[in-house]
């Protein structure tokens, strides 16, 4: 007898932040036999925003989607994933950046990464006041995946050139499997 086939769903969730939203979402997923695999959630400008990966028995996916649509105060988009849960292969990199906030930082860094065929697997950003000057500082931290043919020196040279234009500091380190 073959094991049941599970479906991977990616949920994007947004709504006015209030206590109990995660509980309502997790209760609904569990009620349909879903397994909450990964998530990232934040409070942004008074809104609750999140993304969740769920594994659910294939026959229960439609019923889950129907009930998710009825949850009050949340807008939920559901996408079925065709990718398996295996890890992508390549060179893993860790990137950090800090500098005075200005328009276009993410766009310009993303353009350099794209030219080198580097995929952004996760990106977290925030701003804060600098301790002494009170200027707004922009912080970014990213996990990246590059193909085995990446020349890290070429990427660093392009990022260093950009950091001079943007007046930011960055680090780029290869993550060794371990």
Short mmCIF file of C-alpha atoms in Angstrom, two decimals:
data_model
loop_
_atom_site.label_atom_id
_atom_site.label_comp_id
_atom_site.label_asym_id
_atom_site.label_seq_id
_atom_site.Cartn_x
_atom_site.Cartn_y
_atom_site.Cartn_z
CA UNK A 1 0.00 0.00 0.00
CA UNK A 2 1.39 3.41 -1.01
CA UNK A 3 1.63 6.23 1.53
CA UNK A 4 -0.88 9.06 1.11
CA UNK A 5 0.22 11.89 -1.17
CA UNK A 6 0.54 15.23 0.55
CA UNK A 7 0.15 18.61 -1.09
CA UNK A 8 2.39 21.54 -0.24
CA UNK A 9 0.56 24.84 0.12
CA UNK A 10 2.08 28.28 0.53
CA UNK A 11 -0.23 30.67 2.37
CA UNK A 12 0.23 34.43 2.37
CA UNK A 13 -1.71 36.08 5.14
CA UNK A 14 -2.43 39.74 5.91
CA UNK A 15 -4.83 41.53 8.21
CA UNK A 16 -5.16 44.08 10.97
CA UNK A 17 -2.97 42.85 13.81
CA UNK A 18 -4.69 41.56 16.94
CA UNK A 19 -4.24 38.70 19.39
CA UNK A 20 -5.49 35.32 18.22
CA UNK A 21 -4.74 35.49 14.48
CA UNK A 22 -2.01 32.83 14.56
CA UNK A 23 -4.18 30.63 16.77
CA UNK A 24 -7.12 30.84 14.35
CA UNK A 25 -4.88 30.09 11.39
CA UNK A 26 -3.11 27.16 13.08
CA UNK A 27 -6.39 25.72 14.40
CA UNK A 28 -7.88 25.74 10.89
CA UNK A 29 -4.81 24.07 9.39
CA UNK A 30 -4.78 21.38 12.11
CA UNK A 31 -8.53 20.78 11.76
CA UNK A 32 -7.92 19.67 8.15
CA UNK A 33 -4.93 17.46 9.00
CA UNK A 34 -2.38 20.01 7.83
CA UNK A 35 1.15 20.17 9.15
CA UNK A 36 2.62 23.66 9.66
CA UNK A 37 6.17 23.32 8.22
CA UNK A 38 7.76 26.76 7.94
CA UNK A 39 6.66 30.34 8.43
CA UNK A 40 7.76 33.92 8.66
CA UNK A 41 5.46 36.44 10.31
CA UNK A 42 5.76 40.08 11.29
CA UNK A 43 3.84 43.09 12.45
CA UNK A 44 4.31 45.78 9.81
CA UNK A 45 2.68 49.22 10.15
CA UNK A 46 -0.08 47.79 12.34
CA UNK A 47 -0.75 44.88 10.00
CA UNK A 48 -0.10 41.20 10.60
CA UNK A 49 1.74 39.77 7.60
CA UNK A 50 2.92 36.22 7.16
CA UNK A 51 3.82 33.42 4.86
CA UNK A 52 3.34 29.77 5.85
CA UNK A 53 4.26 26.48 4.20
CA UNK A 54 1.76 23.71 4.97
CA UNK A 55 1.79 20.02 4.08
CA UNK A 56 -1.72 18.59 3.84
CA UNK A 57 -3.25 15.35 2.59
CA UNK A 58 -4.11 15.97 -1.06
CA UNK A 59 -7.81 15.31 -0.62
CA UNK A 60 -8.11 17.90 2.17
CA UNK A 61 -6.51 20.86 0.36
CA UNK A 62 -9.72 22.20 -1.19
CA UNK A 63 -11.64 22.02 2.10
CA UNK A 64 -8.80 23.82 3.91
CA UNK A 65 -8.77 26.57 1.29
CA UNK A 66 -12.51 26.98 1.64
CA UNK A 67 -12.37 27.35 5.41
CA UNK A 68 -9.36 29.70 5.27
CA UNK A 69 -11.44 32.01 3.09
CA UNK A 70 -14.00 32.34 5.90
CA UNK A 71 -11.55 33.42 8.62
CA UNK A 72 -12.56 36.92 9.74
CA UNK A 73 -10.16 39.86 9.42
CA UNK A 74 -7.61 37.95 7.32
CA UNK A 75 -6.93 37.95 3.60
CA UNK A 76 -5.30 34.64 2.71
CA UNK A 77 -3.89 33.67 -0.66
CA UNK A 78 -3.12 30.00 -1.24
CA UNK A 79 -0.67 28.67 -3.82
CA UNK A 80 0.04 25.00 -4.39
CA UNK A 81 3.74 24.22 -4.65
CA UNK A 82 5.06 21.78 -7.18
CA UNK A 83 8.55 21.76 -5.69
CA UNK A 84 9.50 19.01 -3.32
CA UNK A 85 10.84 19.84 0.11
CA UNK A 86 14.45 18.96 -0.78
CA UNK A 87 17.11 21.63 -0.34
CA UNK A 88 18.32 23.47 -3.42
CA UNK A 89 21.99 22.90 -4.14
CA UNK A 90 24.71 25.41 -4.83
CA UNK A 91 26.93 27.78 -2.93
CA UNK A 92 25.26 29.23 0.13
CA UNK A 93 26.16 32.80 1.06
CA UNK A 94 25.30 35.05 4.00
CA UNK A 95 25.04 38.78 3.26
CA UNK A 96 24.63 41.71 5.64
CA UNK A 97 24.45 45.42 4.90
CA UNK A 98 24.15 48.56 7.02
CA UNK A 99 24.20 52.19 5.99
CA UNK A 100 22.32 55.45 5.94
CA UNK A 101 18.80 54.81 4.66
CA UNK A 102 18.01 56.04 1.18
CA UNK A 103 15.73 55.11 -1.69
CA UNK A 104 16.81 52.25 -3.91
CA UNK A 105 19.21 50.29 -1.69
CA UNK A 106 17.39 46.96 -2.08
CA UNK A 107 16.86 47.53 -5.82
CA UNK A 108 20.54 48.27 -6.45
CA UNK A 109 21.84 45.34 -4.38
CA UNK A 110 19.29 43.00 -5.98
CA UNK A 111 20.45 44.11 -9.44
CA UNK A 112 24.07 43.16 -8.61
CA UNK A 113 22.97 39.79 -7.25
CA UNK A 114 20.83 39.10 -10.33
CA UNK A 115 23.75 39.92 -12.68
CA UNK A 116 25.72 37.19 -10.92
CA UNK A 117 22.75 34.74 -11.00
CA UNK A 118 22.51 34.74 -7.19
CA UNK A 119 19.11 33.82 -5.78
CA UNK A 120 17.80 35.58 -2.65
CA UNK A 121 16.38 32.78 -0.47
CA UNK A 122 15.55 34.99 2.51
CA UNK A 123 15.80 38.71 3.18
CA UNK A 124 15.11 40.59 6.39
CA UNK A 125 15.38 44.38 6.58
CA UNK A 126 14.71 47.05 9.15
CA UNK A 127 15.51 50.67 9.91
CA UNK A 128 16.56 52.28 13.18
CA UNK A 129 17.98 55.54 14.46
CA UNK A 130 21.76 55.72 14.68
CA UNK A 131 22.83 56.01 18.34
CA UNK A 132 24.87 59.21 18.08
CA UNK A 133 23.57 61.08 15.04
CA UNK A 134 19.93 60.07 15.00
CA UNK A 135 20.17 59.38 11.25
CA UNK A 136 18.03 56.55 9.96
CA UNK A 137 20.12 53.45 9.33
CA UNK A 138 19.03 50.70 6.97
CA UNK A 139 19.94 47.11 7.89
CA UNK A 140 19.61 44.05 5.62
CA UNK A 141 20.45 40.41 6.18
CA UNK A 142 20.05 37.81 3.45
CA UNK A 143 20.63 34.15 2.79
CA UNK A 144 21.69 33.65 -0.81
CA UNK A 145 22.15 30.70 -3.15
CA UNK A 146 24.56 30.83 -6.07
CA UNK A 147 25.45 28.28 -8.70
CA UNK A 148 28.73 26.39 -8.43
CA UNK A 149 30.23 28.57 -11.20
CA UNK A 150 29.98 31.80 -9.18
CA UNK A 151 33.22 33.74 -8.95
CA UNK A 152 32.92 35.20 -5.43
CA UNK A 153 35.69 37.71 -6.08
CA UNK A 154 33.78 39.23 -9.02
CA UNK A 155 30.63 39.45 -6.88
CA UNK A 156 32.54 41.11 -4.02
CA UNK A 157 34.13 43.63 -6.41
CA UNK A 158 30.70 44.60 -7.77
CA UNK A 159 29.26 44.87 -4.25
CA UNK A 160 32.24 46.96 -3.07
CA UNK A 161 31.78 49.33 -6.02
CA UNK A 162 28.11 49.64 -5.11
CA UNK A 163 28.85 50.12 -1.41
CA UNK A 164 30.99 53.16 -2.25
CA UNK A 165 28.10 54.67 -4.24
CA UNK A 166 25.53 53.87 -1.54
CA UNK A 167 27.82 54.63 1.42
CA UNK A 168 27.04 51.31 3.11
CA UNK A 169 29.08 48.55 4.72
CA UNK A 170 28.46 44.93 3.82
CA UNK A 171 29.71 41.45 4.56
CA UNK A 172 29.50 38.46 2.24
CA UNK A 173 30.52 35.08 3.60
CA UNK A 174 30.25 31.61 2.17
CA UNK A 175 28.33 29.25 4.45
CA UNK A 176 30.12 25.95 4.73
CA UNK A 177 27.96 22.83 5.08
CA UNK A 178 28.26 21.55 8.51
#
